[in-house]
Coordinates of C-alpha atoms in Angstrom, one line a residue:
Chain D
X70 CA 32.2 58.4 -88.6
X71 CA 31.8 61.1 -91.3
X72 CA 34.5 63.5 -91.8
X73 CA 33.6 67.0 -90.8
X74 CA 31.3 65.8 -88.2
X75 CA 34.0 65.9 -85.4
X76 CA 35.5 68.9 -83.8
X77 CA 38.3 70.7 -85.7
X78 CA 38.0 68.7 -89.1
X79 CA 39.0 71.1 -91.8
X80 CA 39.7 73.7 -89.1
X81 CA 40.8 77.2 -90.4
X82 CA 41.7 75.7 -93.8
X83 CA 39.7 75.7 -97.1
X84 CA 39.2 72.3 -98.0
X85 CA 40.5 72.0 -101.5
X86 CA 38.8 68.7 -101.9
X87 CA 36.7 66.6 -99.7
X88 CA 38.5 64.5 -97.2
X89 CA 38.0 60.9 -97.3
X90 CA 38.3 59.2 -93.9
X91 CA 41.0 56.6 -93.3
X92 CA 39.2 54.5 -90.6
X93 CA 36.7 52.6 -92.9
X94 CA 36.9 48.9 -93.9
X95 CA 40.0 47.2 -93.3
X96 CA 41.5 50.2 -91.3
X97 CA 38.5 50.3 -89.1
X98 CA 38.9 46.7 -88.3
X99 CA 42.4 47.2 -87.4
X100 CA 41.3 50.0 -85.2
X101 CA 38.7 47.8 -83.3
X102 CA 41.4 45.1 -82.9
X103 CA 43.8 47.9 -81.2
X104 CA 41.2 48.7 -78.7
X105 CA 41.5 45.2 -77.4
X106 CA 45.2 45.8 -76.8
X107 CA 45.1 48.8 -74.7
X108 CA 43.0 49.7 -71.6
X109 CA 42.4 53.2 -72.9
X110 CA 41.5 54.7 -76.4
X111 CA 44.1 57.3 -76.0
X112 CA 46.8 54.7 -75.8
X113 CA 46.0 53.7 -79.3
X114 CA 47.0 57.0 -80.4
X115 CA 50.5 56.2 -81.7
X116 CA 49.5 52.9 -83.5
X117 CA 46.5 54.9 -85.1
X118 CA 48.9 57.5 -86.3
X119 CA 51.0 54.9 -88.0
X120 CA 47.9 53.6 -89.8
X121 CA 47.1 56.9 -91.2
X122 CA 50.6 57.6 -92.2
X123 CA 50.7 54.2 -94.0
X124 CA 47.5 55.0 -95.7
X125 CA 48.2 58.7 -96.7
X126 CA 51.8 59.0 -96.6
X127 CA 51.6 62.0 -94.2
X128 CA 49.4 63.3 -91.3
X129 CA 47.2 66.1 -92.3
X130 CA 45.1 68.5 -90.3
X131 CA 42.0 66.7 -91.5
X132 CA 43.5 63.4 -90.5
X133 CA 44.2 64.8 -87.2
X134 CA 40.6 65.7 -86.8
X135 CA 39.5 62.3 -87.8
X136 CA 41.9 60.7 -85.3
X137 CA 40.8 63.0 -82.6
X138 CA 37.1 61.8 -83.4
X139 CA 37.8 58.0 -83.4
X140 CA 39.8 58.2 -80.0
X141 CA 37.7 60.7 -78.3
X142 CA 40.5 63.2 -77.9
X143 CA 40.9 66.8 -79.2
X144 CA 42.6 67.8 -82.2
X145 CA 45.1 70.0 -80.2
X146 CA 46.0 67.1 -78.2
X147 CA 46.7 64.9 -81.1
X148 CA 48.7 67.6 -82.9
X149 CA 50.8 67.9 -79.9
X150 CA 51.6 64.3 -79.8
X151 CA 52.2 64.3 -83.7
X152 CA 54.6 67.0 -83.5
X153 CA 56.6 65.4 -80.6
X154 CA 57.5 62.4 -82.6
X155 CA 59.9 62.8 -85.4
X156 CA 58.8 60.1 -87.7
X157 CA 55.4 61.3 -88.3
X158 CA 55.2 63.6 -91.3
X159 CA 53.3 66.9 -91.0
X160 CA 53.5 67.6 -94.6
X161 CA 53.7 65.3 -97.8
X162 CA 57.1 63.9 -98.6
X163 CA 58.6 62.3 -101.7
X164 CA 57.4 58.9 -102.9
X165 CA 60.6 57.4 -101.1
X166 CA 61.6 58.8 -97.8
X167 CA 65.3 58.5 -97.1
X168 CA 66.8 58.7 -93.6
X169 CA 70.4 58.8 -93.1
X170 CA 72.2 58.2 -89.8
X171 CA 74.7 61.0 -89.0
X172 CA 75.1 60.9 -85.2
X173 CA 78.8 60.3 -84.0
X174 CA 79.5 56.7 -84.6
X175 CA 78.6 57.0 -88.1
X176 CA 79.9 60.6 -88.4
X177 CA 83.4 59.4 -87.6
X178 CA 83.1 56.6 -90.2
X179 CA 82.0 59.0 -93.1
X180 CA 78.3 59.5 -92.8
X181 CA 78.4 63.1 -94.0
X182 CA 79.8 62.0 -97.3
X183 CA 77.1 59.6 -97.6
X184 CA 74.5 62.4 -97.1
X185 CA 76.2 64.4 -99.9
X186 CA 76.1 61.7 -102.3
X187 CA 72.4 61.0 -101.7
X188 CA 71.4 64.7 -102.0
X189 CA 73.2 64.6 -105.4
X190 CA 72.0 61.4 -106.8
X191 CA 68.4 62.0 -105.8
X192 CA 68.3 65.7 -107.0
X193 CA 67.1 66.9 -103.6
X194 CA 68.6 70.2 -103.4
X195 CA 68.8 70.2 -99.5
X196 CA 68.0 68.1 -96.4
X197 CA 64.3 68.1 -95.9
X198 CA 63.4 69.0 -99.4
X199 CA 61.7 66.7 -102.1
X200 CA 63.4 66.2 -105.3
X201 CA 61.6 68.0 -108.3
X202 CA 60.3 64.8 -109.8
X203 CA 58.7 64.0 -106.4
X204 CA 60.6 60.7 -106.0
X205 CA 62.6 61.4 -103.0
X206 CA 63.0 63.2 -99.7
X207 CA 66.3 63.0 -97.9
X208 CA 66.8 63.8 -94.3
X209 CA 69.5 63.2 -91.5
X210 CA 68.5 61.3 -88.5
X211 CA 69.9 60.8 -85.1
X212 CA 71.3 57.3 -84.3
X213 CA 69.5 54.5 -86.2
X214 CA 71.0 51.8 -83.7
X215 CA 73.1 50.1 -86.1
X216 CA 76.4 51.8 -85.4
X217 CA 78.4 48.6 -86.3
X218 CA 77.5 48.9 -89.7
X219 CA 78.1 52.4 -90.9
X220 CA 76.5 54.1 -92.5
X221 CA 72.8 52.7 -92.1
X222 CA 70.0 54.5 -94.0
X223 CA 66.3 53.8 -94.1
X224 CA 64.5 54.0 -97.5
X225 CA 60.8 53.9 -96.5
X226 CA 60.8 50.6 -94.4
X227 CA 64.0 49.2 -95.9
X228 CA 66.8 49.2 -93.5
X229 CA 70.1 49.2 -95.4
X230 CA 73.4 48.9 -93.6
X231 CA 77.1 49.7 -94.7
X232 CA 76.1 52.4 -97.2
X233 CA 79.0 54.1 -98.7
X234 CA 79.0 57.0 -101.1
X235 CA 80.0 54.5 -104.0
X236 CA 76.8 52.4 -103.3
X237 CA 74.4 55.3 -103.4
X238 CA 73.9 55.3 -107.1
X239 CA 72.9 51.7 -107.1
X240 CA 70.6 52.1 -104.1
X241 CA 68.7 55.1 -105.5
X242 CA 68.2 53.2 -108.9
X243 CA 66.1 50.7 -107.0
X244 CA 63.4 53.1 -106.1
X245 CA 61.2 54.4 -108.9
Chain R
X201 CA 79.6 35.9 -80.9
X202 CA 81.0 38.9 -82.6
X203 CA 78.3 39.1 -85.1
X204 CA 78.7 39.6 -88.0
X205 CA 82.1 37.9 -87.3
X206 CA 82.7 34.4 -86.2
X207 CA 82.9 33.8 -82.4
X208 CA 86.3 34.8 -81.0
X209 CA 87.8 32.2 -78.3
X210 CA 87.7 35.2 -75.5
X211 CA 84.0 35.5 -75.8
X212 CA 81.5 33.7 -73.5
X213 CA 78.5 33.0 -76.0
X214 CA 75.4 32.6 -74.3
X215 CA 72.7 35.2 -75.7
X216 CA 74.4 35.7 -79.1
X217 CA 74.9 31.8 -79.8
X218 CA 72.3 31.7 -82.6
X219 CA 72.9 35.2 -84.1
X220 CA 73.0 35.0 -87.9
X221 CA 71.0 31.6 -87.9
X222 CA 67.7 32.2 -89.5
X223 CA 66.2 28.9 -88.2
X224 CA 66.5 30.1 -84.8
X225 CA 63.9 32.7 -85.6
X226 CA 61.1 30.3 -86.0
X227 CA 59.2 28.6 -83.1
X228 CA 60.1 25.1 -84.3
X229 CA 63.8 26.2 -84.7
X230 CA 63.7 27.7 -81.2
X231 CA 62.3 24.5 -79.7
X232 CA 65.2 22.4 -81.2
X233 CA 67.6 24.7 -79.5
X234 CA 66.1 24.1 -76.3
X235 CA 63.8 27.0 -76.4
X236 CA 60.7 27.3 -74.0
X237 CA 62.1 24.8 -71.6
X238 CA 62.6 27.7 -69.2
X239 CA 59.2 29.1 -69.5
X240 CA 57.6 25.7 -68.6
X241 CA 60.1 25.2 -65.8
X242 CA 59.2 28.8 -64.4
X243 CA 55.6 28.0 -64.6
X244 CA 56.1 25.2 -62.2
X245 CA 57.9 27.6 -59.8
X246 CA 56.2 30.0 -57.4
X247 CA 56.5 33.7 -58.2
X248 CA 58.6 34.2 -55.1
X249 CA 61.2 31.5 -55.9
X250 CA 61.5 33.1 -59.5
X251 CA 62.4 36.4 -58.0
X252 CA 64.7 34.9 -55.6
X253 CA 66.5 33.0 -58.4
X254 CA 66.9 36.1 -60.5
X255 CA 68.2 38.0 -57.3
X256 CA 70.6 35.3 -56.4
X257 CA 72.1 35.3 -60.1
X258 CA 73.3 39.0 -59.7
X259 CA 71.7 39.9 -62.9
X260 CA 71.6 43.8 -63.3
X261 CA 69.8 45.9 -65.9
X262 CA 71.5 45.8 -69.2
X263 CA 70.0 49.1 -70.5
X264 CA 72.3 51.3 -68.8
X265 CA 71.5 51.7 -65.1
X266 CA 72.7 48.6 -63.9
X267 CA 69.9 48.2 -61.2
X268 CA 69.6 44.6 -59.9
X269 CA 66.8 42.9 -61.8
X270 CA 65.5 40.5 -59.1
X271 CA 65.5 43.4 -56.6
X272 CA 63.4 45.6 -59.1
X273 CA 60.9 42.6 -59.5
X274 CA 60.5 42.2 -55.8
X275 CA 59.2 46.0 -55.6
X276 CA 56.0 44.8 -57.4
X277 CA 53.0 44.3 -54.9
X278 CA 52.7 40.8 -53.7
X279 CA 49.0 40.7 -54.2
X280 CA 47.6 41.4 -57.6
X281 CA 44.6 43.7 -56.8
X282 CA 44.9 45.7 -59.9
X283 CA 46.5 45.0 -63.2
X284 CA 50.3 44.7 -63.4
X285 CA 52.3 45.3 -66.3
X286 CA 55.7 44.3 -67.7
X287 CA 57.1 46.8 -70.2
X288 CA 60.1 45.6 -72.3
X289 CA 62.3 48.5 -73.4
X290 CA 63.3 47.9 -77.0
X291 CA 63.8 51.4 -77.9
X292 CA 67.5 51.0 -78.3
X293 CA 68.4 54.4 -79.4
X294 CA 71.7 55.2 -77.3
X295 CA 74.4 56.2 -79.9
X296 CA 76.9 53.3 -80.1
X297 CA 74.5 50.7 -78.9
X298 CA 73.0 47.9 -81.4
X299 CA 72.6 44.8 -79.2
X300 CA 69.0 44.7 -78.8
X301 CA 68.5 45.0 -82.4
X302 CA 70.5 41.7 -82.8
X303 CA 68.6 39.9 -80.1
X304 CA 65.2 40.9 -81.8
X305 CA 66.4 40.1 -85.2
X306 CA 68.0 36.6 -84.6
X307 CA 66.5 35.4 -81.4
X308 CA 62.9 36.7 -81.0
X309 CA 61.8 33.9 -79.0
X310 CA 64.6 34.3 -76.4
X311 CA 63.0 37.8 -75.7
X312 CA 59.5 36.5 -75.8
X313 CA 60.3 33.7 -73.3
X314 CA 62.2 36.1 -71.0
X315 CA 59.2 38.5 -71.2
X316 CA 56.7 35.5 -70.4
X317 CA 58.9 34.5 -67.4
X318 CA 59.3 38.0 -66.1
X319 CA 55.6 38.7 -66.6
X320 CA 54.7 35.6 -64.5
X321 CA 57.1 36.6 -61.8
X322 CA 55.7 40.0 -61.2
X323 CA 52.0 39.0 -61.6
X324 CA 51.5 40.7 -64.9
X325 CA 49.1 39.4 -67.7
X326 CA 50.1 41.8 -70.2
X327 CA 53.5 42.8 -71.5
X328 CA 54.1 45.7 -73.8
X329 CA 57.3 45.5 -76.0
X330 CA 58.2 49.0 -77.0
X331 CA 60.4 48.8 -80.3
X332 CA 61.5 52.0 -81.7
X333 CA 60.0 53.0 -84.9
X334 CA 63.1 52.8 -87.1
X335 CA 63.6 49.2 -86.2
X336 CA 61.6 48.0 -89.2
X337 CA 63.3 44.5 -89.6
X338 CA 63.3 43.6 -85.8
X339 CA 59.6 44.7 -85.8
X340 CA 58.7 42.2 -88.6
X341 CA 60.6 39.4 -86.9
X342 CA 59.1 40.0 -83.6
X343 CA 55.7 40.3 -84.9
X344 CA 55.9 36.9 -86.7
X345 CA 57.4 35.3 -83.5
X346 CA 54.7 36.6 -81.3
X347 CA 52.2 35.2 -83.6
X348 CA 53.8 31.9 -83.6
X349 CA 54.1 32.0 -79.8
X350 CA 50.4 32.6 -79.3
X351 CA 49.6 29.9 -82.0
X352 CA 51.6 27.4 -80.0
X353 CA 50.4 28.2 -76.6
X354 CA 53.6 30.0 -75.3
X355 CA 51.4 33.0 -75.1
X356 CA 47.7 33.5 -74.4
X357 CA 45.0 32.7 -71.9
X358 CA 46.4 29.3 -70.8
X359 CA 50.2 29.4 -71.1
X360 CA 51.2 25.7 -71.9
X361 CA 48.2 24.6 -70.0
X362 CA 49.3 26.2 -66.8
X363 CA 46.1 28.3 -66.3
X364 CA 48.4 31.4 -66.4
X365 CA 47.4 34.2 -68.8
X366 CA 50.3 36.2 -70.6
X367 CA 49.5 38.6 -73.3
X368 CA 52.1 40.4 -75.5
X369 CA 51.6 43.7 -77.6
X370 CA 54.3 45.1 -79.6
X371 CA 54.1 48.8 -79.5
X372 CA 55.8 50.9 -82.3
X373 CA 57.7 54.2 -81.2
X374 CA 57.8 57.0 -83.8
X375 CA 61.2 58.6 -83.4
X376 CA 62.1 60.0 -79.9
X377 CA 65.4 59.1 -78.1
X378 CA 63.9 60.3 -74.9
X379 CA 61.2 57.5 -75.0
X380 CA 64.1 55.0 -73.9
X381 CA 63.8 56.7 -70.6
X382 CA 61.5 54.4 -68.6
X383 CA 58.8 57.0 -67.5
X384 CA 58.8 58.7 -70.9
X385 CA 58.4 55.3 -72.4
X386 CA 55.2 54.7 -70.1
X387 CA 53.7 58.1 -71.2
X388 CA 54.3 57.0 -75.0
X389 CA 52.5 53.8 -74.6
X390 CA 49.7 55.8 -73.1
X391 CA 49.4 57.8 -76.2
X392 CA 51.2 60.9 -74.8
X393 CA 54.1 63.1 -75.7
X394 CA 57.3 61.3 -74.4
X395 CA 58.0 63.6 -71.5
X396 CA 59.8 61.8 -68.6
X397 CA 57.7 61.9 -65.3
X398 CA 58.9 63.0 -61.8
X399 CA 59.8 60.1 -59.5
X400 CA 58.4 59.0 -57.1
X401 CA 56.0 57.4 -57.6
X402 CA 58.1 54.7 -59.1
X403 CA 56.8 52.5 -61.8
X404 CA 56.3 49.4 -59.3
X405 CA 53.7 51.6 -57.5
X406 CA 52.3 53.6 -60.4
X407 CA 53.5 53.0 -63.7
X408 CA 52.0 52.6 -67.1
X409 CA 48.2 53.4 -66.9
X410 CA 48.9 54.2 -63.3
X411 CA 49.3 50.5 -62.3
X412 CA 52.3 48.7 -60.9
X413 CA 54.8 48.2 -63.5
X414 CA 58.3 46.7 -64.2
X415 CA 60.4 47.9 -67.1
X416 CA 63.3 45.9 -68.2
X417 CA 65.7 46.0 -71.1
X418 CA 65.8 43.4 -73.9
X419 CA 69.1 42.0 -73.0
X420 CA 68.2 41.8 -69.3
X421 CA 65.0 39.7 -70.3
X422 CA 66.8 37.6 -72.7
X423 CA 69.3 36.6 -70.1
X424 CA 66.4 35.3 -67.7
X425 CA 65.6 32.0 -69.5
X426 CA 69.4 31.0 -69.2
X427 CA 69.3 31.7 -65.5
X428 CA 66.2 29.5 -65.0
X429 CA 67.7 26.7 -67.1
X430 CA 71.2 26.8 -65.8
X431 CA 70.7 28.1 -62.3
X432 CA 71.8 31.4 -60.5
X433 CA 74.9 29.7 -59.2
X434 CA 76.1 29.2 -62.9
X435 CA 75.3 32.9 -63.7
X436 CA 76.9 34.2 -60.8
X437 CA 80.1 32.3 -61.4
X438 CA 80.4 34.1 -64.8
X439 CA 82.6 36.8 -63.3
X440 CA 86.3 37.9 -63.9
X441 CA 86.2 41.1 -62.0
X442 CA 84.0 42.5 -59.2
X443 CA 81.5 40.0 -57.7
X444 CA 78.8 42.6 -58.0
X445 CA 79.0 42.4 -61.8
X446 CA 78.0 39.0 -62.9
X447 CA 76.9 37.1 -66.2
X448 CA 77.7 38.0 -69.6
X449 CA 77.4 41.3 -71.5
X450 CA 76.8 42.0 -75.0
X451 CA 79.3 44.8 -76.3
X452 CA 78.5 46.8 -79.3
X453 CA 81.7 48.2 -80.7
X454 CA 81.6 50.8 -83.3
X455 CA 83.7 53.4 -84.9
X456 CA 87.5 53.0 -85.7
X457 CA 88.2 49.3 -85.1
X458 CA 88.9 46.4 -87.7
X459 CA 86.1 44.2 -86.7
X460 CA 83.0 46.2 -85.4
X461 CA 80.2 44.1 -84.1
X462 CA 78.5 42.7 -81.0
X463 CA 80.8 40.8 -78.7
X464 CA 79.7 38.7 -75.7
X465 CA 82.1 38.8 -72.8
X466 CA 82.0 37.6 -69.3
X467 CA 81.6 40.7 -66.8
X468 CA 85.2 41.9 -66.0
X469 CA 86.9 41.0 -69.2
X470 CA 89.9 43.5 -69.7
X471 CA 89.0 46.3 -72.2
X472 CA 92.1 45.6 -73.9
X473 CA 91.1 42.1 -74.9
X474 CA 87.8 43.5 -76.5
X475 CA 89.6 46.4 -78.3
X476 CA 92.8 44.5 -79.6
X477 CA 91.9 40.8 -79.7
X478 CA 88.3 40.5 -80.5
X479 CA 87.9 43.8 -82.7
X480 CA 91.4 43.6 -84.2
X481 CA 92.7 47.0 -82.9
X482 CA 92.7 50.2 -85.0
X483 CA 92.5 50.4 -88.7
X484 CA 96.0 50.0 -90.4
X485 CA 98.4 52.8 -89.8
X486 CA 96.3 54.3 -87.2
X487 CA 96.3 54.6 -83.3
X488 CA 93.5 54.6 -80.8
X489 CA 92.7 58.0 -79.3
X490 CA 89.6 57.8 -77.1
X491 CA 86.8 55.3 -76.2
X492 CA 83.3 56.2 -75.1
X493 CA 82.5 52.8 -73.4
X494 CA 78.8 52.8 -72.5
X495 CA 76.7 54.6 -75.1
X496 CA 77.3 58.4 -75.9
X497 CA 75.9 59.4 -72.6
X498 CA 79.0 58.5 -70.5
X499 CA 82.3 60.3 -70.1
X500 CA 85.0 59.9 -72.7
X501 CA 88.1 57.6 -71.7
X502 CA 91.5 58.3 -73.0
X503 CA 93.4 55.3 -74.0
X504 CA 95.4 55.1 -70.8
X505 CA 92.2 54.7 -68.8
X506 CA 90.5 52.4 -71.4
X507 CA 93.5 50.1 -71.6
X508 CA 93.5 49.7 -67.9
X509 CA 89.9 49.0 -67.5
X510 CA 88.0 45.9 -66.7
X511 CA 84.7 45.9 -68.6
X512 CA 82.1 45.6 -65.7
X513 CA 79.9 48.1 -63.9
X514 CA 82.7 48.8 -61.3
X515 CA 85.7 48.5 -63.4
X516 CA 84.7 51.1 -65.9
X517 CA 83.6 53.6 -63.0
X518 CA 87.1 53.1 -61.5
X519 CA 88.7 54.4 -64.7
X520 CA 86.5 57.5 -64.9
X521 CA 83.5 56.4 -66.9
X522 CA 80.5 54.1 -66.9
X523 CA 79.5 50.8 -68.4
X524 CA 76.1 52.2 -69.5
X525 CA 74.7 50.2 -72.3
X526 CA 78.1 48.9 -73.3
X527 CA 78.0 50.5 -76.7
X528 CA 81.6 51.3 -77.2
X529 CA 82.4 54.0 -79.5
X530 CA 86.0 53.9 -80.5
X531 CA 87.9 56.9 -82.1
X532 CA 91.3 56.8 -83.6
X533 CA 93.9 59.6 -84.2
X534 CA 92.1 60.9 -87.3
X535 CA 89.2 62.0 -85.1
X536 CA 88.5 65.7 -84.5
X537 CA 87.4 65.5 -80.9
X538 CA 85.9 68.9 -80.9
X539 CA 83.8 68.1 -83.8
X540 CA 82.5 64.9 -82.4
X541 CA 81.8 66.3 -79.1
X542 CA 79.8 69.0 -80.8
X543 CA 78.1 66.4 -82.8
X544 CA 77.0 64.7 -79.7
X545 CA 75.8 67.9 -78.0
X546 CA 73.7 68.5 -81.3
X547 CA 72.3 65.1 -80.7
X548 CA 71.1 65.8 -77.2
X549 CA 69.9 69.3 -78.3
X550 CA 67.7 67.7 -80.8
X551 CA 66.3 64.9 -78.5
X552 CA 65.6 67.1 -75.3
X553 CA 62.0 66.9 -74.7
X554 CA 62.2 70.5 -73.5
X555 CA 60.5 70.2 -70.2
X556 CA 63.2 71.3 -67.9
X557 CA 64.9 74.7 -68.4
X558 CA 68.5 73.4 -67.6
X559 CA 68.2 70.7 -70.5
X560 CA 66.3 72.8 -73.1
X561 CA 68.4 75.7 -72.7
X562 CA 71.7 73.9 -71.8
X563 CA 71.8 71.5 -74.6
X564 CA 71.0 74.2 -77.2
X565 CA 73.6 76.7 -75.8
X566 CA 76.5 74.2 -75.5
X567 CA 75.8 73.2 -79.1
X568 CA 76.1 76.7 -80.2
X569 CA 79.1 77.5 -78.1
X570 CA 80.8 74.5 -79.6
X571 CA 79.8 75.6 -83.1
X572 CA 81.3 78.9 -82.5
X573 CA 84.6 77.2 -81.3
X574 CA 84.5 75.1 -84.6
X575 CA 84.0 78.3 -86.7
X576 CA 87.1 79.7 -85.4
X577 CA 85.3 82.2 -83.3
X578 CA 85.9 80.7 -79.9
X579 CA 87.2 82.6 -76.9
X580 CA 89.2 81.4 -73.9
X581 CA 86.2 82.2 -71.7
X582 CA 84.2 79.5 -73.6
X583 CA 86.0 76.9 -71.4
X584 CA 84.5 78.1 -68.3
X585 CA 81.2 78.9 -69.8
X586 CA 80.8 75.3 -71.1
X587 CA 82.0 73.9 -67.7
X588 CA 79.4 76.3 -65.9
X589 CA 76.5 75.2 -68.1
X590 CA 77.5 71.6 -67.7
X591 CA 77.4 72.0 -64.0
X592 CA 73.9 73.5 -64.2
X593 CA 72.9 70.7 -66.5
X594 CA 73.9 67.8 -63.9
X595 CA 71.7 66.4 -61.4
X596 CA 69.1 69.2 -61.7
X597 CA 66.4 67.8 -64.1
X598 CA 63.7 65.3 -64.2
X599 CA 65.8 62.8 -66.2
X600 CA 69.4 62.3 -67.1
X601 CA 69.4 63.6 -70.7
X602 CA 71.1 66.8 -69.9
X603 CA 73.6 65.1 -67.7
X604 CA 74.4 62.9 -70.7
X605 CA 75.0 66.0 -72.8
X606 CA 77.3 67.5 -70.1
X607 CA 79.2 64.2 -69.8
X608 CA 81.2 64.2 -73.1
X609 CA 81.6 68.0 -72.9
X610 CA 83.2 68.0 -69.4
X611 CA 85.4 64.9 -70.1
X612 CA 86.4 66.2 -73.4
X613 CA 87.6 69.4 -72.2
X614 CA 89.5 67.8 -69.3
X615 CA 91.1 65.2 -71.5
X616 CA 91.3 66.8 -75.0
X617 CA 91.8 70.6 -74.1
X618 CA 94.6 71.2 -76.6
X619 CA 92.2 70.3 -79.6
X620 CA 89.8 73.1 -78.5
X621 CA 92.9 75.5 -77.8
X622 CA 93.8 75.0 -81.5
X623 CA 90.6 76.1 -82.8
X624 CA 90.4 78.9 -80.3
X625 CA 94.1 80.1 -81.2
X626 CA 93.5 79.9 -84.9
X627 CA 96.1 77.2 -85.3
X628 CA 93.5 74.9 -86.9
X629 CA 91.2 75.5 -90.0
X630 CA 87.7 76.2 -88.9
X631 CA 85.6 72.9 -89.2
X632 CA 82.3 74.9 -89.6
X633 CA 81.5 77.9 -91.6
X634 CA 80.6 81.0 -89.5
X635 CA 77.5 80.6 -87.3

């Protein structure tokens, strides 16, 4: 499947550089494996979007076009799904993506102070912004499902429990 | 056991026995602990006998609704003319709840075994386990365990030589609280936006991919092997309160207690025992103020109610709330109730799928009114406005998300009105800057 062959690839935007498709080689093999696990191609959409994000760090318009092609969906449909789920990034984020739980159970145990400490330590000026050195993006998330271990944070795929403002510096230093 | 704490004498440790023991995660370790005996036994029984056994145990859904599990299974068509599916709900996203995470992290094979037994009982050859996207560690542990189960014949085309086929697919969510609602979950598995569906048709008639489907919570399914091994009568006898609530329940306790964690109690255990004995009471020098007993979606209890309640489906209802998922959020006298109720409303506003007007508008407007009160700009009329909105948000939508937003608002105003009054009267410093 070549990029640009499908409906909507590069739609409405001047491509700065040529899009390199995700679903070649090993990723293509993973896709074929996925097709055996679901009775429809459409059902492979969430796992396919995860593969794209793993490979590229975010899900671009061109990637949406490619996903639509391989799953025989329209780009508009794919975009509707991408934007429904908060974990898919529709724009590039820092090298390390930090998600902090601030829902009530963590909130009453001091989660907002953890957010402040993370913003300060990473140099991210505000929630959702990427630090000037491109290292971090910090966002607040709703309940991470580890309420007995306040405050839990996710740094990329690392789930870290019992974070306090004092521990933030040490955690941030672990990520280049 | 009250993971991460040692077991308390007042607990009844069944599901949580191996929490914290890494060896129990492996197939070999699980066999050593009696694992997969129940699946072998179940494969020697008829489907009907299995359903009857689970019915007789009194097991009810542990995800929040408390629907009798055996009865749910019995709704599946007797003859398998088209594919049947089991969906395991591992989307645990209800604020205050963190029990399924521990089941998957420490005893993945308990869940796989429960899923395999349930699949057989309902005539399904494929089970999807829907794990929320943020659960990176449970995902890794479950993936490894499923691979091991296939390699050892506990899953696959011919499970333990029985001729039965049971496949298992892990499906990763991507950040949406609403996908824990069963019909939204089915849409999400199908590759759609997670919008809840109108019922009927119920899942047993037309579920995932339009096929007969049963959806059960992680804890419910993990309890099934114990029922098969030790019998329905044993399970049913685990009861200290109402006979309609049987077995053990994992209680996730968080917030202002000395020892937060997951405690496993016999249904009907007094809430006092959980709060004071198991969890060690409030932090030093503080007093309890309120408890949300069943995840954030149920009414807030004051301490008079909480301390008198028996912890089971009926006991908590009797004292004005619901057992829900048994995620207990405990708040002491340092808590600003208005601020926390606003934070909960903000949660629901963020998580509304926006299909139904009452929910889309109601969650957003109640959040903004609470913001106004916190900013010191509230008015007396806001009480009635919040209650009117809540009334319109209850029982009028496709799913219960908006009801869940209304529950803490209505109960909060009823039980902690003076804290709202203080903001409105300007007797308290605004907690938020002007909105």
